[in-house]
CSV table of C-alpha atoms in Angstrom, one decimal:
chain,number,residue,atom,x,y,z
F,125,UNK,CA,16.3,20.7,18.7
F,126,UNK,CA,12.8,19.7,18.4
F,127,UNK,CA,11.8,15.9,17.5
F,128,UNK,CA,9.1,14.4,14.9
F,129,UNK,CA,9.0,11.0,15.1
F,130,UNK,CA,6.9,8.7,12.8
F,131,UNK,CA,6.2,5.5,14.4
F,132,UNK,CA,5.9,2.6,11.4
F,133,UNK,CA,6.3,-1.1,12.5
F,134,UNK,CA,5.5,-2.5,9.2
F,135,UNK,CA,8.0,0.3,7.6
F,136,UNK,CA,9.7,-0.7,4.7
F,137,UNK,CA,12.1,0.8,1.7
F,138,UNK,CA,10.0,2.2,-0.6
F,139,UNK,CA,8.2,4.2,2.6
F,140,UNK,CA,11.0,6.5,2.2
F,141,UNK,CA,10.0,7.7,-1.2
F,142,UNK,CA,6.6,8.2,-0.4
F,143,UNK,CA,4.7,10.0,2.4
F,144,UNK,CA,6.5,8.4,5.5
F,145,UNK,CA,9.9,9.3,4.9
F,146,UNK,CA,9.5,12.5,2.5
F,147,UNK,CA,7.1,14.2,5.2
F,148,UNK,CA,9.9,13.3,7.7
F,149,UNK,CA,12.4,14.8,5.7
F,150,UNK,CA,10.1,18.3,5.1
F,151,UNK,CA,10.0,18.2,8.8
F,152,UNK,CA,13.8,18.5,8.9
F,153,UNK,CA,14.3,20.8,6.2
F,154,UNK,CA,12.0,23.1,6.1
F,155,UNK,CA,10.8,23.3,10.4
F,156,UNK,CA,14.0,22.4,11.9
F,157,UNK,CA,13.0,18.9,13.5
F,158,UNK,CA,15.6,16.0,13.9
F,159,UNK,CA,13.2,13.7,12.3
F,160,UNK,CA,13.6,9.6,13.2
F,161,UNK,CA,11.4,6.9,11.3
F,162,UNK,CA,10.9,4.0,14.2
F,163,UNK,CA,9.9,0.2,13.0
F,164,UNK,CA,11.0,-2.7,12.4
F,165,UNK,CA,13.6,-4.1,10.2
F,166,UNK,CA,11.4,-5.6,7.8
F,167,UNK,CA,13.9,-5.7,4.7
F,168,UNK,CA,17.5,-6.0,4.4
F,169,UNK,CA,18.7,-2.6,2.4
F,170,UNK,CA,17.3,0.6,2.9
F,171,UNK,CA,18.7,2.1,-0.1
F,172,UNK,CA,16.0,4.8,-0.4
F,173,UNK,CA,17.7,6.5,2.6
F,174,UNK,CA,19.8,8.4,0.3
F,175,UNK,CA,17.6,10.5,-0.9
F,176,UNK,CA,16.0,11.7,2.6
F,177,UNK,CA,19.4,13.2,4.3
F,178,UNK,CA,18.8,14.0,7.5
F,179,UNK,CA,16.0,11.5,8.5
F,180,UNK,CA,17.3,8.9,11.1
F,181,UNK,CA,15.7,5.4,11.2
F,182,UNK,CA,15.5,3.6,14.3
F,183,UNK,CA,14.8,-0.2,14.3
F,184,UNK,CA,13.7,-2.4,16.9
F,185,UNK,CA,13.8,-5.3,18.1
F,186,UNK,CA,11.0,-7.4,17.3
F,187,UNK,CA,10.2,-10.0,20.5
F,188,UNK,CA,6.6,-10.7,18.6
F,189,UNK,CA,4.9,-8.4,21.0
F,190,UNK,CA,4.6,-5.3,19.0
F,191,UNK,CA,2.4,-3.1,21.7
F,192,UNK,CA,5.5,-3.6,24.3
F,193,UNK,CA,7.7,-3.3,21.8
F,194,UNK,CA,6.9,0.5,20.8
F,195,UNK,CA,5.5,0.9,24.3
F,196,UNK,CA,8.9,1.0,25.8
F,197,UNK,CA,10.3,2.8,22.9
F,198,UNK,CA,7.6,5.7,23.7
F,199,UNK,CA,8.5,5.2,27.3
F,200,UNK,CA,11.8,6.0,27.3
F,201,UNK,CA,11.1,9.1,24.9
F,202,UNK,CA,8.3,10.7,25.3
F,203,UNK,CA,9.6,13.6,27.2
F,204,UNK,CA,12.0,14.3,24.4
F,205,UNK,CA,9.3,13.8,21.1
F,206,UNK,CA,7.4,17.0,20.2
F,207,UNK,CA,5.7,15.3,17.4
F,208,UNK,CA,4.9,11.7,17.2
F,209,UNK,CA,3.1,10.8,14.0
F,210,UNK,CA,1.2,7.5,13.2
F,211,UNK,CA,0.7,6.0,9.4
F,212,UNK,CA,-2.2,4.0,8.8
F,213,UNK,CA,-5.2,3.3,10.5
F,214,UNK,CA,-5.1,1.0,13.5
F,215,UNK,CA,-6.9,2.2,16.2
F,216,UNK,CA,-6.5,-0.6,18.9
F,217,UNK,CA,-2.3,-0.2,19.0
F,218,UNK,CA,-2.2,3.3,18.1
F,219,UNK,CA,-4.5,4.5,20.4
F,220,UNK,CA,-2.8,2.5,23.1
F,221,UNK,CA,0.4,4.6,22.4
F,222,UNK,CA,-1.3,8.0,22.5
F,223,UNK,CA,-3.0,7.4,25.3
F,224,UNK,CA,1.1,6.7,27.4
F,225,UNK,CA,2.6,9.4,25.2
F,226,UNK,CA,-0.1,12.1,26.3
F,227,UNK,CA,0.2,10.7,29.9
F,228,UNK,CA,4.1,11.1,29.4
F,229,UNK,CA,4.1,14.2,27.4
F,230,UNK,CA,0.7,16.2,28.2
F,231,UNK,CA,2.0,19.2,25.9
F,232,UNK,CA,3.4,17.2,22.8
F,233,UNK,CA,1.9,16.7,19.7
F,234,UNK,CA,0.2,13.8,17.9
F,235,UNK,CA,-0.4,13.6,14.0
F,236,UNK,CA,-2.1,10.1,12.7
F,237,UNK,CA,-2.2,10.1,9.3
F,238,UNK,CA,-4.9,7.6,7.9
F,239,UNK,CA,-3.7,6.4,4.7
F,240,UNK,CA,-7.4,5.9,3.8
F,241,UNK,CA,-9.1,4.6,1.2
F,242,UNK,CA,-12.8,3.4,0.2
F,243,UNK,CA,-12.2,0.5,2.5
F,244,UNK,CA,-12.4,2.8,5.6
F,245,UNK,CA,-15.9,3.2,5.3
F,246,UNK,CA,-16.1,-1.0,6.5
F,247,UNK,CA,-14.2,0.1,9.8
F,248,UNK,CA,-15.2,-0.1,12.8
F,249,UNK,CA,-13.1,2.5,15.4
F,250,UNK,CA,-14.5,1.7,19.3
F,251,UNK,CA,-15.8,5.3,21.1
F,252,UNK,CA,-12.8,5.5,23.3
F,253,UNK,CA,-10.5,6.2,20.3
F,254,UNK,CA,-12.5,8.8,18.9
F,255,UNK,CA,-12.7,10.4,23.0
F,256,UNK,CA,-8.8,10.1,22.5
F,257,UNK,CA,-8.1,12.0,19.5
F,258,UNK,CA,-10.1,14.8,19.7
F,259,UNK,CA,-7.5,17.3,19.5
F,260,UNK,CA,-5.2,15.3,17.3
F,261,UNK,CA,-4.3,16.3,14.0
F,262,UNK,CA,-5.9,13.3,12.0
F,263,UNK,CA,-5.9,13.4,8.5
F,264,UNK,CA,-7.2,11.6,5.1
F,265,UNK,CA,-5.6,11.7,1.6
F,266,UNK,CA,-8.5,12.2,-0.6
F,267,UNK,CA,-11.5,15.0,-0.5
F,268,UNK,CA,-14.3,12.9,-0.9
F,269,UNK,CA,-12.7,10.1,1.7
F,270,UNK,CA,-12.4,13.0,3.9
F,271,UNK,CA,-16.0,14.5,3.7
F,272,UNK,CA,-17.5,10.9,4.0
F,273,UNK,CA,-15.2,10.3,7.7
F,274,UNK,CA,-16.4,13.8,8.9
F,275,UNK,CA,-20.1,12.9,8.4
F,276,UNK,CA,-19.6,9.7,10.0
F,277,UNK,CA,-16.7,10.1,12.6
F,278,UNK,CA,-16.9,12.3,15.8
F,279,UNK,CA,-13.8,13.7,15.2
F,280,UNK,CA,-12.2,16.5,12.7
F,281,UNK,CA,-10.7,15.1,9.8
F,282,UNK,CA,-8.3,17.2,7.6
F,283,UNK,CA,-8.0,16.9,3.9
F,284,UNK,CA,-4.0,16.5,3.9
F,285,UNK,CA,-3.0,15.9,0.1
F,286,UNK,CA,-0.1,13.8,-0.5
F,287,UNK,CA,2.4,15.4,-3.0
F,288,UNK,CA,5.7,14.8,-5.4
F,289,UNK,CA,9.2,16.4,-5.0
F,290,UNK,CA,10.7,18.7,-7.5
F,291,UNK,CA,14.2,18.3,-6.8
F,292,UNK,CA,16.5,21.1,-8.1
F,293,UNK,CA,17.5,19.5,-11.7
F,294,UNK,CA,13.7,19.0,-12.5
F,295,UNK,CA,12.7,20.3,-16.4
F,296,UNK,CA,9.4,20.2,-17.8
F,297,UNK,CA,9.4,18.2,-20.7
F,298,UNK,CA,8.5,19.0,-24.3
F,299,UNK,CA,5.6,16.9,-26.0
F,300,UNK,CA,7.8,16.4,-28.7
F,301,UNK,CA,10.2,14.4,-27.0
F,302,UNK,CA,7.5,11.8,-26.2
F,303,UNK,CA,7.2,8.8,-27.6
F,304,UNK,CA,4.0,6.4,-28.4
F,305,UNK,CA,3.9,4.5,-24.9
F,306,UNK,CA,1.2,4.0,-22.4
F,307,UNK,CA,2.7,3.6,-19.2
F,308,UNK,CA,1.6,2.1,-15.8
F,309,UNK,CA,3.9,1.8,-12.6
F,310,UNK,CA,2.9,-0.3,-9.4
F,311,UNK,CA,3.0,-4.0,-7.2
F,312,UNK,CA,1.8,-5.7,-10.8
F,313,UNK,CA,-0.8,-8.5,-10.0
F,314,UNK,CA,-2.2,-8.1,-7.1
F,315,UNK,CA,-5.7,-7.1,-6.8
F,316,UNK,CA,-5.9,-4.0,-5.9
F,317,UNK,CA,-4.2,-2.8,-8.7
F,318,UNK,CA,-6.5,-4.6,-11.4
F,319,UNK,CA,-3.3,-5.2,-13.6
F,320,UNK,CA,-5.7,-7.3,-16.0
F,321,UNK,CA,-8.0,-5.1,-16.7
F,322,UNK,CA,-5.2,-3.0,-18.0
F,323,UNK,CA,-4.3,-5.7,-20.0
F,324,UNK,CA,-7.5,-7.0,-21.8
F,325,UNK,CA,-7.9,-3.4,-22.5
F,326,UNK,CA,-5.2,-2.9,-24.5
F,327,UNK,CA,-5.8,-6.5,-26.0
F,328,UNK,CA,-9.1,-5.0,-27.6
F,329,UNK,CA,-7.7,-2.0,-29.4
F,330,UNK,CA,-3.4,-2.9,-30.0
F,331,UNK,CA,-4.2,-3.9,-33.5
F,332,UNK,CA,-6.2,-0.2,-33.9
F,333,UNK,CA,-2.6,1.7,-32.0
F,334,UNK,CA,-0.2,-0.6,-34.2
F,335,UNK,CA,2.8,2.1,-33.0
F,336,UNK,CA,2.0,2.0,-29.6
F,337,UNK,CA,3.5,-0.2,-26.6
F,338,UNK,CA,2.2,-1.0,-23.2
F,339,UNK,CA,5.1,-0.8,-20.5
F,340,UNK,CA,4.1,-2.0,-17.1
F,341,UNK,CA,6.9,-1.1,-14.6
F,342,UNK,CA,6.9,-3.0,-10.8
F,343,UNK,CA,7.6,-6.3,-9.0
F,344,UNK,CA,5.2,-8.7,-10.3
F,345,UNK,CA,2.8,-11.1,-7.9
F,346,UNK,CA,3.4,-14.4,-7.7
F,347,UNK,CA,-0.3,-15.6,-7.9
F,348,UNK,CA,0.0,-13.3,-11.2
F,349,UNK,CA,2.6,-15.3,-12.9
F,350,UNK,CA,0.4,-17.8,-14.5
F,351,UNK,CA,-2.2,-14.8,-15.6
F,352,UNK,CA,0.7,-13.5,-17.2
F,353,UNK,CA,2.1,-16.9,-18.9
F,354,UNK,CA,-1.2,-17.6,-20.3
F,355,UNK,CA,-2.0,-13.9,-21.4
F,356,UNK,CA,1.2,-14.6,-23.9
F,357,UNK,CA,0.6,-17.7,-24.9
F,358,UNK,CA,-2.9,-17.0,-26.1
F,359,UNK,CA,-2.2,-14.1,-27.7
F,360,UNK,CA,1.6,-14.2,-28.8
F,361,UNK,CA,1.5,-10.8,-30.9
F,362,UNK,CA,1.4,-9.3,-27.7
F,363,UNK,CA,5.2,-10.0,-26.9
F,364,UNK,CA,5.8,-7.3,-29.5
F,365,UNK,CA,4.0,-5.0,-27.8
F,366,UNK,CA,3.6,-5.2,-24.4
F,367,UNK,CA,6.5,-5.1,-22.1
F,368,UNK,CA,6.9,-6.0,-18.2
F,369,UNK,CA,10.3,-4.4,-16.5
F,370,UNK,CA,10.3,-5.3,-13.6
F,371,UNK,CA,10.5,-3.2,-10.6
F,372,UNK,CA,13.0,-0.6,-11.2
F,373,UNK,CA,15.2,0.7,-8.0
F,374,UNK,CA,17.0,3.8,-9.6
F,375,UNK,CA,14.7,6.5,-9.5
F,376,UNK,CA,16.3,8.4,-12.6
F,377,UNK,CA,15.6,5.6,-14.5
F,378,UNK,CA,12.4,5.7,-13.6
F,379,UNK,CA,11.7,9.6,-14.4
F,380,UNK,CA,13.1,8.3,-17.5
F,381,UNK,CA,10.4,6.7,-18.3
F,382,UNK,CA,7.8,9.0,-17.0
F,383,UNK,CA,9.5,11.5,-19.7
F,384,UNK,CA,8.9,8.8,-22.4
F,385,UNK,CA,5.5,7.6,-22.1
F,386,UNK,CA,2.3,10.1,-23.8
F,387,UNK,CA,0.0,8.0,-21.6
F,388,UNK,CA,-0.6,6.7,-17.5
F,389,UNK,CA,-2.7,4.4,-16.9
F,390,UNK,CA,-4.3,2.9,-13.5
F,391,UNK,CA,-6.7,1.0,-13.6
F,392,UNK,CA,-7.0,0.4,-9.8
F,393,UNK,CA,-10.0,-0.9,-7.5
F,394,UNK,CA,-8.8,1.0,-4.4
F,395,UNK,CA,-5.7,3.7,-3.8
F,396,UNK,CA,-5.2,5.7,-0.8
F,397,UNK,CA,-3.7,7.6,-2.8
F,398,UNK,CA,-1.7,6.4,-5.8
F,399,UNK,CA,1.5,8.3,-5.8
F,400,UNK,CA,2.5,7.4,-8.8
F,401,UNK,CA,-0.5,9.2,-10.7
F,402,UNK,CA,1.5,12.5,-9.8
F,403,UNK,CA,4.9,11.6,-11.0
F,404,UNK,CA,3.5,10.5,-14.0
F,405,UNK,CA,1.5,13.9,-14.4
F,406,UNK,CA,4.4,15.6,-12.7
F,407,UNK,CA,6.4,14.8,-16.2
F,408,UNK,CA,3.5,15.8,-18.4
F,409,UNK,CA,1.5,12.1,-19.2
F,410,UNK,CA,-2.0,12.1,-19.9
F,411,UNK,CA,-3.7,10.1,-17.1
F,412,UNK,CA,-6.0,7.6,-17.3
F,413,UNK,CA,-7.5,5.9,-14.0
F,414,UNK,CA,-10.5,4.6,-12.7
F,415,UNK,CA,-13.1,6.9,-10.7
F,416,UNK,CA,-12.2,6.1,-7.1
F,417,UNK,CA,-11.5,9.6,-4.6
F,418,UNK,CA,-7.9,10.2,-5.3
F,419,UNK,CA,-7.9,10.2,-9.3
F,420,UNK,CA,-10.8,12.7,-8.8
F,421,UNK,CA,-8.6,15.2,-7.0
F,422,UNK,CA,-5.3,14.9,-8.7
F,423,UNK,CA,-7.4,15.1,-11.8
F,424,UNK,CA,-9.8,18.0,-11.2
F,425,UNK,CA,-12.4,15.8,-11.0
F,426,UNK,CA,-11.3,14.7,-15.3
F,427,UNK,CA,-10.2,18.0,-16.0
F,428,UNK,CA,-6.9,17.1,-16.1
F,429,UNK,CA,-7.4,12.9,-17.2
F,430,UNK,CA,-10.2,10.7,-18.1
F,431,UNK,CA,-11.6,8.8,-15.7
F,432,UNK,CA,-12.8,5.4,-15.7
F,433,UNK,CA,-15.6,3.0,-13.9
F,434,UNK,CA,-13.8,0.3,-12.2
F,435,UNK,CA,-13.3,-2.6,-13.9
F,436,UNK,CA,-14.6,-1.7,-17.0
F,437,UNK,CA,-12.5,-3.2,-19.7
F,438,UNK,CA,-14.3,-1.2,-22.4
F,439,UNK,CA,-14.1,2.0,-20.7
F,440,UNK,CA,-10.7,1.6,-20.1
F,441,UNK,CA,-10.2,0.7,-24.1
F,442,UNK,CA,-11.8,3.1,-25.6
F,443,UNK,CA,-10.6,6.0,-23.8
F,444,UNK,CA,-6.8,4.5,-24.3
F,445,UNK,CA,-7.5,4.9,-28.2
F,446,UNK,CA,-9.5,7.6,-27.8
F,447,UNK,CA,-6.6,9.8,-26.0
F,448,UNK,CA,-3.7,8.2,-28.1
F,449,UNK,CA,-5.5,9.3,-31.2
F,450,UNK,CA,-5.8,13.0,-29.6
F,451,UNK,CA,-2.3,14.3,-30.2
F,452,UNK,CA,-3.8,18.0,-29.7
F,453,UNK,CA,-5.8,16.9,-26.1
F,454,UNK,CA,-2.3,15.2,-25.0
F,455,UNK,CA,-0.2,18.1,-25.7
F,456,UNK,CA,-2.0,20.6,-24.3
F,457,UNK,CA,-2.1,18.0,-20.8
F,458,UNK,CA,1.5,17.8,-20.8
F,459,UNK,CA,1.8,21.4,-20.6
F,460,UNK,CA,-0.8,21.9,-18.0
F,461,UNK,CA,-0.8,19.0,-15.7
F,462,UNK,CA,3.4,19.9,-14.5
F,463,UNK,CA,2.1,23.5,-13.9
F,464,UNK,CA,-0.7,21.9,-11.8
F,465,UNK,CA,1.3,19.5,-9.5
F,466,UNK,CA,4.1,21.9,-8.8
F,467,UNK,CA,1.1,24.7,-7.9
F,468,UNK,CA,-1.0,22.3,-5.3
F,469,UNK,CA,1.2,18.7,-5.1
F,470,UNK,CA,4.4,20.0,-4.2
F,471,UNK,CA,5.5,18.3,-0.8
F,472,UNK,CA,7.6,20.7,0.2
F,473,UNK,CA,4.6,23.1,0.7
F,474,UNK,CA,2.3,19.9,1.9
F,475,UNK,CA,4.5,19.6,4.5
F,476,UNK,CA,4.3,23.4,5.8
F,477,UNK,CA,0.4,23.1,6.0
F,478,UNK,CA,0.9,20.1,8.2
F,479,UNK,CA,3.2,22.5,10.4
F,480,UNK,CA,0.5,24.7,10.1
F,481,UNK,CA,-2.2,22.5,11.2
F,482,UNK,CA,0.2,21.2,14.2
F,483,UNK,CA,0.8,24.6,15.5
F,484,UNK,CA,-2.8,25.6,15.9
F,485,UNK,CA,-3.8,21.9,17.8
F,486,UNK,CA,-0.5,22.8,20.0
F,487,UNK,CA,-1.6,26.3,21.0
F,488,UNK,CA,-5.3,24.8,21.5
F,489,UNK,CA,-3.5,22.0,23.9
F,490,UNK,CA,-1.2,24.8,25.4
F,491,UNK,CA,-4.5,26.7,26.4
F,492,UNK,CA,-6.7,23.9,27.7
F,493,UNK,CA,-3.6,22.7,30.2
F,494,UNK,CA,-3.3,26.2,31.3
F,495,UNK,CA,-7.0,26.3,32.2
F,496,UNK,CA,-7.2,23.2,33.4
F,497,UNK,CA,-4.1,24.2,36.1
F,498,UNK,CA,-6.2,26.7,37.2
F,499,UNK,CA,-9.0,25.2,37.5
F,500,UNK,CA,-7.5,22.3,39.7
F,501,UNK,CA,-5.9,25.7,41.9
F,502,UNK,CA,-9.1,27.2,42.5
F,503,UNK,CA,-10.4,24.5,43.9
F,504,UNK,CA,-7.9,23.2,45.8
F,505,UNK,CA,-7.9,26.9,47.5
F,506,UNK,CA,-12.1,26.8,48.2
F,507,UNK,CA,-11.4,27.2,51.7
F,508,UNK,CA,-8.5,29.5,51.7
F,509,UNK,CA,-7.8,33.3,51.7
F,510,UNK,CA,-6.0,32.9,48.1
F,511,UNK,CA,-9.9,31.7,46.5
F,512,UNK,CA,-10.4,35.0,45.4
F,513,UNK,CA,-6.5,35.4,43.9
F,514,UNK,CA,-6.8,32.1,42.0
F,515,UNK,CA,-10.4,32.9,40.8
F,516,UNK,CA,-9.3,36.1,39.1
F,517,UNK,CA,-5.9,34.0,37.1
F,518,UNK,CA,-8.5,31.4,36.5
F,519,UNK,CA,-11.3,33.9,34.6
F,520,UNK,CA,-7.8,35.5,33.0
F,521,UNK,CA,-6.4,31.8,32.2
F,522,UNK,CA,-10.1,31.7,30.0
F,523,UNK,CA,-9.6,35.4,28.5
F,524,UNK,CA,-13.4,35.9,28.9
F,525,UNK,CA,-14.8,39.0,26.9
């Protein structure tokens, strides 16, 4: 059986909801692979395993040298690994464990998935990474991430979109079973995700959307706690409408929610990607983000959402009361935007075009190894009667017109 194995030492649960574990799952059930996740054991439970059957997670042992470390797990498997796929963007240690798995397994593939966002462009890769990768499938999230790395980088980079799952008991949901909520879902607090512009925002207008809420779902920062105690206390009408869950674990309670709420909102400085902008459109909210590359695309550059400058507290106001007083523009969203995500954001498909992408760098690599064999027999045979035998499998090898 072939193997994909994604190679994550920072892996952690909620990986296995998004792109790590649900691309290794694809890669199981749609291509056949036995797909392992590699890392470390960086949290206790795992629970999200459950919904990726098949995948097997390896974790080693961490002796606080993490190049060794993975560098002996790729030793001892290399020969058996027909994909080995990287997540993130660390050229030094990555690059490190191409370089022995190409050495160990000339004809196997290599996929590094960037996880980039607007903080790329600050990056500085040194030459002989970009030398390394040049037939490796290396890929960005985001169109506009991806066009600014191919007129900067010396390598190819694919647009590869991340996606949602539409398992087999999903529905579309009717606007009618909506209720008056605006909705955002994330890691609450820190700074990336701007939680308090989201907040001030709907400060300025709650008194102008008396029957809505604000329901902000995700573990909360610690260095956002007293943001958070003070934002009450100064203004304690807000307790009646604003609401903080906490992060929730069960993922059908969390639909639930997505099927409630009219209105998404992320207000973020920086995303990758931003999952969470999908599910949320996936189940027919409006959505409302700032105008960084991934809210472009899963928005149709605002076709699909309103989008926002970052950090903008007005913006972000007035286009909250602006949609939730548009009953006729949210309806007609939450019958379009499902029909979009399941047309280009469905992983399952995703996953195919990176299968796709992989075959043709494979048959590429397949091709340069054979020439390069011949090559290395013609000249070995310069000065012997088989020159003129190895010349003609060599011009073949290059299928010259």
């Amino acid at each position: 059986m072939k193997r994909f194995v994604f190679i994550v030492p920072e892996f952690l649960n909620v990986y296995l909801k998004k792109d790590v574990g649900t691309i290794a799952y694809f890669m199981s059930k749609n291509h056949g692979y036995e797909s392992w996740i590699v890392g470390y054991k960086n949290e206790e439970n795992y629970s999200y395993q459950d919904g990726v059957p098949g995948v097997r997670l390896v974790f080693l042992d961490n002796t606080g040298n993490i190049l060794r470390d993975f560098g002996e797990f790729i030793q001892k498997n290399a020969a058996q690994i027909d994909v080995l796929a990287f997540f993130g963007l660390y050229a030094e240690r990555n690059g490190r464990w191409i370089r022995q798995y190409r050495e160990l397994n000339p004809d196997g593939m290599v996929y590094a998935k960037l996880d980039a966002d607007e903080l790329v462009k600050g990056l500085v890769c040194p030459e002989w990474y970009f030398s390394l990768v040049q037939d490796v499938l290396v890929s960005a999230e985001s169109q506009d991430i991806v066009e600014w790395l191919n007129q900067h980088w010396p390598i190819k980079v694919e647009w590869v979109r991340n996606g949602v799952r539409f398992e087999d008991d999903y529905q579309v949901i009717p606007y009618e079973g909506k209720k008056n909520i605006i909705l955002t879902v994330g890691r609450l607090g820190i700074e990336q995700k701007a939680t308090e512009v989201l907040l001030q925002a709907f400060l300025h207008i709650h008194k102008q959307l008396p029957d809505w809420e604000l329901q902000l779902v995700g573990p909360i920062a610690k260095e956002f706690e007293k943001y958070k105690e003070r934002y009450f206390q100064e203004q304690p009408e807000m307790l009646k409408c604003v609401t903080f869950t906490g992060e929730i674990i069960d993922q059908k309670i969390l639909k639930e929610k997505y099927k409630q709420a009219k209105i998404f909102v992320m207000s973020s400085r920086w995303e990758s990607f931003g999952l969470v902008s999908l599910e949320a459109m996936q189940y027919g909210c409006y959505f409302i983000g700032s105008d960084i590359a991934p809210f472009r695309d899963v928005t149709k550059q605002g076709e699909l959402g309103t989008l926002c400058p970052i950090d903008d507290v007005n913006a972000f106001a007035d286009c909250m009361k602006t949609i939730a007083n548009d009953e006729v523009r949210m309806q007609k969203i939450c019958d379009s935007a499902p029909r979009f995500v399941r047309e280009e954001w469905d992983w399952s498909n995703v996953v195919d075009e990176i299968q796709d992408k992989l075959d043709k760098r494979l048959a590429g690599i397949i091709e340069m190894n054979a020439s390069e064999s011949l090559w290395k027999e013609a000249y070995s045979n310069l000065n012997k009667d088989c020159y003129l035998d190895a010349s003609i499998k060599l011009l073949q090898g290059l299928n010259i017109d």
